[in-house]
Amino acid sequence: MNTLKKMNEQINHELGSSYIYLSMAAYLTSKNLKGMAAWMHKQANEEREHAMKFFEYLNERGQAVELLAIEKPKNEWKTPLELFEDALKHEKKISALISAIMETAIIEKDYPSIAILQWFVTEQVEEEANASEIVEKLKMIGEHKGALLMIDKELGARQ
Ligand code: FEO
């Protein structure tokens, strides 16, 4: 079924997301923005959990999982704002991919997959909102270093 095939590909996109966020965490650490780095580490872990949700679901459906190659992520940004703008852009791409799998599941009347995908649709709203909020805050503070450190501290408190 195409839905399950696309879910297999989505494992790759979720692990790719994890890899991108890990690269962002490495960059932020190198810039001494440890709170933002911690936030990104948590995000990277969440993406791995997303991949595992699809992985386990495919196992339950008796579909063999085939892991695909993960691209080398970008590792340099001009500013934290540019980095979080990239994260937001990336989440929008992931949302579009989830929607495309949902459309296939609906066409195939694959109701169990629709139920699983509904969780991801809701999750993507939160993922985009979180990234967007940080982008807006970073835009607001501009070049203000003190405010940047405050945001860094705030993001470091993410549970
Ligand atoms: Fe797994 Fe950030 O979407």
PDB file of C-alpha atoms and ligand atoms in Angstrom:
ATOM      1  CA  MET A   1       0.000   0.000   0.000  1.00  0.00           C
ATOM      2  CA  ASN A   2       1.238   3.495  -0.858  1.00  0.00           C
ATOM      3  CA  THR A   3       0.386   4.854   2.594  1.00  0.00           C
ATOM      4  CA  LEU A   4       2.722   2.397   4.283  1.00  0.00           C
ATOM      5  CA  LYS A   5       5.427   3.019   1.685  1.00  0.00           C
ATOM      6  CA  LYS A   6       5.201   6.771   2.341  1.00  0.00           C
ATOM      7  CA  MET A   7       5.324   6.151   6.096  1.00  0.00           C
ATOM      8  CA  ASN A   8       8.543   4.196   5.567  1.00  0.00           C
ATOM      9  CA  GLU A   9       9.949   7.261   3.763  1.00  0.00           C
ATOM     10  CA  GLN A  10       8.679   9.464   6.584  1.00  0.00           C
ATOM     11  CA  ILE A  11      10.889   7.542   9.044  1.00  0.00           C
ATOM     12  CA  ASN A  12      13.778   8.910   6.998  1.00  0.00           C
ATOM     13  CA  HIS A  13      12.406  12.464   7.100  1.00  0.00           C
ATOM     14  CA  GLU A  14      11.916  12.315  10.876  1.00  0.00           C
ATOM     15  CA  LEU A  15      15.424  10.932  11.455  1.00  0.00           C
ATOM     16  CA  GLY A  16      16.694  13.562   9.002  1.00  0.00           C
ATOM     17  CA  SER A  17      14.929  16.202  11.132  1.00  0.00           C
ATOM     18  CA  SER A  18      16.633  14.794  14.215  1.00  0.00           C
ATOM     19  CA  TYR A  19      19.992  15.057  12.448  1.00  0.00           C
ATOM     20  CA  ILE A  20      19.305  18.663  11.340  1.00  0.00           C
ATOM     21  CA  TYR A  21      18.365  19.709  14.883  1.00  0.00           C
ATOM     22  CA  LEU A  22      21.407  17.948  16.302  1.00  0.00           C
ATOM     23  CA  SER A  23      23.554  19.957  13.875  1.00  0.00           C
ATOM     24  CA  MET A  24      21.769  23.128  15.028  1.00  0.00           C
ATOM     25  CA  ALA A  25      22.475  22.127  18.659  1.00  0.00           C
ATOM     26  CA  ALA A  26      26.163  21.710  17.814  1.00  0.00           C
ATOM     27  CA  TYR A  27      26.281  25.165  16.181  1.00  0.00           C
ATOM     28  CA  LEU A  28      24.460  26.832  19.113  1.00  0.00           C
ATOM     29  CA  THR A  29      26.821  25.159  21.591  1.00  0.00           C
ATOM     30  CA  SER A  30      29.786  26.511  19.606  1.00  0.00           C
ATOM     31  CA  LYS A  31      28.272  30.007  19.979  1.00  0.00           C
ATOM     32  CA  ASN A  32      27.833  29.537  23.756  1.00  0.00           C
ATOM     33  CA  LEU A  33      24.038  29.641  23.442  1.00  0.00           C
ATOM     34  CA  LYS A  34      23.633  26.651  25.722  1.00  0.00           C
ATOM     35  CA  GLY A  35      19.923  27.127  26.454  1.00  0.00           C
ATOM     36  CA  MET A  36      19.043  27.167  22.753  1.00  0.00           C
ATOM     37  CA  ALA A  37      21.346  24.179  22.247  1.00  0.00           C
ATOM     38  CA  ALA A  38      19.516  22.271  25.009  1.00  0.00           C
ATOM     39  CA  TRP A  39      16.188  23.144  23.341  1.00  0.00           C
ATOM     40  CA  MET A  40      17.502  21.759  20.045  1.00  0.00           C
ATOM     41  CA  HIS A  41      18.772  18.570  21.704  1.00  0.00           C
ATOM     42  CA  LYS A  42      15.269  17.983  23.066  1.00  0.00           C
ATOM     43  CA  GLN A  43      13.839  18.663  19.620  1.00  0.00           C
ATOM     44  CA  ALA A  44      16.278  16.191  18.063  1.00  0.00           C
ATOM     45  CA  ASN A  45      15.179  13.535  20.585  1.00  0.00           C
ATOM     46  CA  GLU A  46      11.513  14.248  19.832  1.00  0.00           C
ATOM     47  CA  GLU A  47      12.138  13.726  16.119  1.00  0.00           C
ATOM     48  CA  ARG A  48      13.672  10.340  16.827  1.00  0.00           C
ATOM     49  CA  GLU A  49      10.522   9.487  18.800  1.00  0.00           C
ATOM     50  CA  HIS A  50       8.431  10.532  15.781  1.00  0.00           C
ATOM     51  CA  ALA A  51      10.492   8.207  13.570  1.00  0.00           C
ATOM     52  CA  MET A  52       9.996   5.383  16.069  1.00  0.00           C
ATOM     53  CA  LYS A  53       6.211   5.916  16.109  1.00  0.00           C
ATOM     54  CA  PHE A  54       6.144   5.183  12.362  1.00  0.00           C
ATOM     55  CA  PHE A  55       8.707   2.385  12.778  1.00  0.00           C
ATOM     56  CA  GLU A  56       6.620   0.601  15.404  1.00  0.00           C
ATOM     57  CA  TYR A  57       3.360   1.179  13.555  1.00  0.00           C
ATOM     58  CA  LEU A  58       4.779  -0.363  10.359  1.00  0.00           C
ATOM     59  CA  ASN A  59       5.972  -3.356  12.399  1.00  0.00           C
ATOM     60  CA  GLU A  60       2.457  -3.770  13.796  1.00  0.00           C
ATOM     61  CA  ARG A  61       1.073  -3.683  10.267  1.00  0.00           C
ATOM     62  CA  GLY A  62       3.494  -6.427   9.211  1.00  0.00           C
ATOM     63  CA  GLN A  63       5.354  -4.054   6.893  1.00  0.00           C
ATOM     64  CA  ALA A  64       9.141  -4.526   6.767  1.00  0.00           C
ATOM     65  CA  VAL A  65      10.931  -1.234   7.486  1.00  0.00           C
ATOM     66  CA  GLU A  66      13.704  -0.194   5.123  1.00  0.00           C
ATOM     67  CA  LEU A  67      15.999   2.501   6.489  1.00  0.00           C
ATOM     68  CA  LEU A  68      17.228   4.998   3.922  1.00  0.00           C
ATOM     69  CA  ALA A  69      20.317   7.238   3.769  1.00  0.00           C
ATOM     70  CA  ILE A  70      20.272  10.498   5.736  1.00  0.00           C
ATOM     71  CA  GLU A  71      21.644  13.640   4.075  1.00  0.00           C
ATOM     72  CA  LYS A  72      24.470  15.658   5.611  1.00  0.00           C
ATOM     73  CA  PRO A  73      22.825  18.590   7.416  1.00  0.00           C
ATOM     74  CA  LYS A  74      23.828  22.255   7.155  1.00  0.00           C
ATOM     75  CA  ASN A  75      26.210  23.217   9.984  1.00  0.00           C
ATOM     76  CA  GLU A  76      26.686  26.981   9.710  1.00  0.00           C
ATOM     77  CA  TRP A  77      24.263  29.869  10.175  1.00  0.00           C
ATOM     78  CA  LYS A  78      24.820  33.628  10.231  1.00  0.00           C
ATOM     79  CA  THR A  79      22.633  34.236  13.304  1.00  0.00           C
ATOM     80  CA  PRO A  80      20.357  32.320  15.714  1.00  0.00           C
ATOM     81  CA  LEU A  81      17.446  33.999  13.885  1.00  0.00           C
ATOM     82  CA  GLU A  82      18.543  32.486  10.564  1.00  0.00           C
ATOM     83  CA  LEU A  83      18.868  29.096  12.274  1.00  0.00           C
ATOM     84  CA  PHE A  84      15.361  29.190  13.767  1.00  0.00           C
ATOM     85  CA  GLU A  85      13.942  30.455  10.469  1.00  0.00           C
ATOM     86  CA  ASP A  86      15.449  27.333   8.886  1.00  0.00           C
ATOM     87  CA  ALA A  87      13.847  25.198  11.617  1.00  0.00           C
ATOM     88  CA  LEU A  88      10.437  26.777  10.924  1.00  0.00           C
ATOM     89  CA  LYS A  89      10.831  26.294   7.167  1.00  0.00           C
ATOM     90  CA  HIS A  90      11.768  22.676   7.810  1.00  0.00           C
ATOM     91  CA  GLU A  91       8.714  22.050  10.013  1.00  0.00           C
ATOM     92  CA  LYS A  92       6.461  23.479   7.272  1.00  0.00           C
ATOM     93  CA  LYS A  93       8.016  20.994   4.854  1.00  0.00           C
ATOM     94  CA  ILE A  94       7.368  18.151   7.317  1.00  0.00           C
ATOM     95  CA  SER A  95       3.750  19.293   7.763  1.00  0.00           C
ATOM     96  CA  ALA A  96       3.279  19.145   3.979  1.00  0.00           C
ATOM     97  CA  LEU A  97       4.724  15.617   3.889  1.00  0.00           C
ATOM     98  CA  ILE A  98       2.390  14.454   6.677  1.00  0.00           C
ATOM     99  CA  SER A  99      -0.578  15.990   4.813  1.00  0.00           C
ATOM    100  CA  ALA A 100       0.462  14.144   1.650  1.00  0.00           C
ATOM    101  CA  ILE A 101       0.560  10.803   3.512  1.00  0.00           C
ATOM    102  CA  MET A 102      -2.843  11.597   5.032  1.00  0.00           C
ATOM    103  CA  GLU A 103      -4.273  12.278   1.563  1.00  0.00           C
ATOM    104  CA  THR A 104      -2.991   8.896   0.367  1.00  0.00           C
ATOM    105  CA  ALA A 105      -4.405   7.143   3.450  1.00  0.00           C
ATOM    106  CA  ILE A 106      -7.805   8.749   2.805  1.00  0.00           C
ATOM    107  CA  ILE A 107      -7.775   7.662  -0.854  1.00  0.00           C
ATOM    108  CA  GLU A 108      -6.818   4.122   0.205  1.00  0.00           C
ATOM    109  CA  LYS A 109      -9.438   4.152   3.015  1.00  0.00           C
ATOM    110  CA  ASP A 110      -6.649   3.047   5.359  1.00  0.00           C
ATOM    111  CA  TYR A 111      -8.440   3.921   8.603  1.00  0.00           C
ATOM    112  CA  PRO A 112      -5.770   2.706  11.088  1.00  0.00           C
ATOM    113  CA  SER A 113      -3.178   4.862   9.300  1.00  0.00           C
ATOM    114  CA  ILE A 114      -5.542   7.848   9.314  1.00  0.00           C
ATOM    115  CA  ALA A 115      -5.812   7.494  13.112  1.00  0.00           C
ATOM    116  CA  ILE A 116      -2.011   7.464  13.544  1.00  0.00           C
ATOM    117  CA  LEU A 117      -1.564  10.340  11.093  1.00  0.00           C
ATOM    118  CA  GLN A 118      -4.122  12.446  12.961  1.00  0.00           C
ATOM    119  CA  TRP A 119      -1.672  12.529  15.905  1.00  0.00           C
ATOM    120  CA  PHE A 120       1.039  13.826  13.564  1.00  0.00           C
ATOM    121  CA  VAL A 121      -1.254  16.463  12.026  1.00  0.00           C
ATOM    122  CA  THR A 122      -1.943  17.848  15.518  1.00  0.00           C
ATOM    123  CA  GLU A 123       1.724  17.584  16.514  1.00  0.00           C
ATOM    124  CA  GLN A 124       2.782  19.576  13.439  1.00  0.00           C
ATOM    125  CA  VAL A 125       0.553  22.495  14.458  1.00  0.00           C
ATOM    126  CA  GLU A 126       2.488  22.627  17.747  1.00  0.00           C
ATOM    127  CA  GLU A 127       5.861  22.147  16.067  1.00  0.00           C
ATOM    128  CA  GLU A 128       5.271  25.064  13.682  1.00  0.00           C
ATOM    129  CA  ALA A 129       3.862  27.268  16.458  1.00  0.00           C
ATOM    130  CA  ASN A 130       6.903  26.652  18.698  1.00  0.00           C
ATOM    131  CA  ALA A 131       9.423  27.481  15.963  1.00  0.00           C
ATOM    132  CA  SER A 132       7.391  30.483  14.825  1.00  0.00           C
ATOM    133  CA  GLU A 133       7.214  31.913  18.355  1.00  0.00           C
ATOM    134  CA  ILE A 134      11.011  31.757  18.694  1.00  0.00           C
ATOM    135  CA  VAL A 135      11.513  33.336  15.249  1.00  0.00           C
ATOM    136  CA  GLU A 136       9.184  36.213  16.177  1.00  0.00           C
ATOM    137  CA  LYS A 137      10.953  36.802  19.502  1.00  0.00           C
ATOM    138  CA  LEU A 138      14.370  36.808  17.830  1.00  0.00           C
ATOM    139  CA  LYS A 139      13.101  39.288  15.234  1.00  0.00           C
ATOM    140  CA  MET A 140      11.773  41.502  18.029  1.00  0.00           C
ATOM    141  CA  ILE A 141      15.093  41.724  19.895  1.00  0.00           C
ATOM    142  CA  GLY A 142      17.208  42.424  16.788  1.00  0.00           C
ATOM    143  CA  GLU A 143      20.840  43.044  17.803  1.00  0.00           C
ATOM    144  CA  HIS A 144      20.143  43.306  21.556  1.00  0.00           C
ATOM    145  CA  LYS A 145      22.650  40.901  23.169  1.00  0.00           C
ATOM    146  CA  GLY A 146      21.119  41.072  26.653  1.00  0.00           C
ATOM    147  CA  ALA A 147      17.702  40.069  25.327  1.00  0.00           C
ATOM    148  CA  LEU A 148      19.302  37.239  23.330  1.00  0.00           C
ATOM    149  CA  LEU A 149      20.776  35.842  26.549  1.00  0.00           C
ATOM    150  CA  MET A 150      17.353  36.063  28.206  1.00  0.00           C
ATOM    151  CA  ILE A 151      15.756  34.078  25.369  1.00  0.00           C
ATOM    152  CA  ASP A 152      18.624  31.595  25.610  1.00  0.00           C
ATOM    153  CA  LYS A 153      17.856  31.105  29.308  1.00  0.00           C
ATOM    154  CA  GLU A 154      14.128  30.780  28.633  1.00  0.00           C
ATOM    155  CA  LEU A 155      14.638  28.132  25.922  1.00  0.00           C
ATOM    156  CA  GLY A 156      17.013  26.220  28.180  1.00  0.00           C
ATOM    157  CA  ALA A 157      14.108  25.667  30.576  1.00  0.00           C
ATOM    158  CA  ARG A 158      12.151  23.598  27.993  1.00  0.00           C
ATOM    159  CA  GLN A 159      10.851  20.394  29.583  1.00  0.00           C
TER     160      GLN A 159
HETATM  161 FE1  FEO B   1       8.612  15.289  13.521  1.00  0.00          FE
HETATM  162 FE2  FEO B   1       9.228  18.262  13.915  1.00  0.00          FE
HETATM  163  O1  FEO B   1       8.212  16.974  13.103  1.00  0.00           O
END
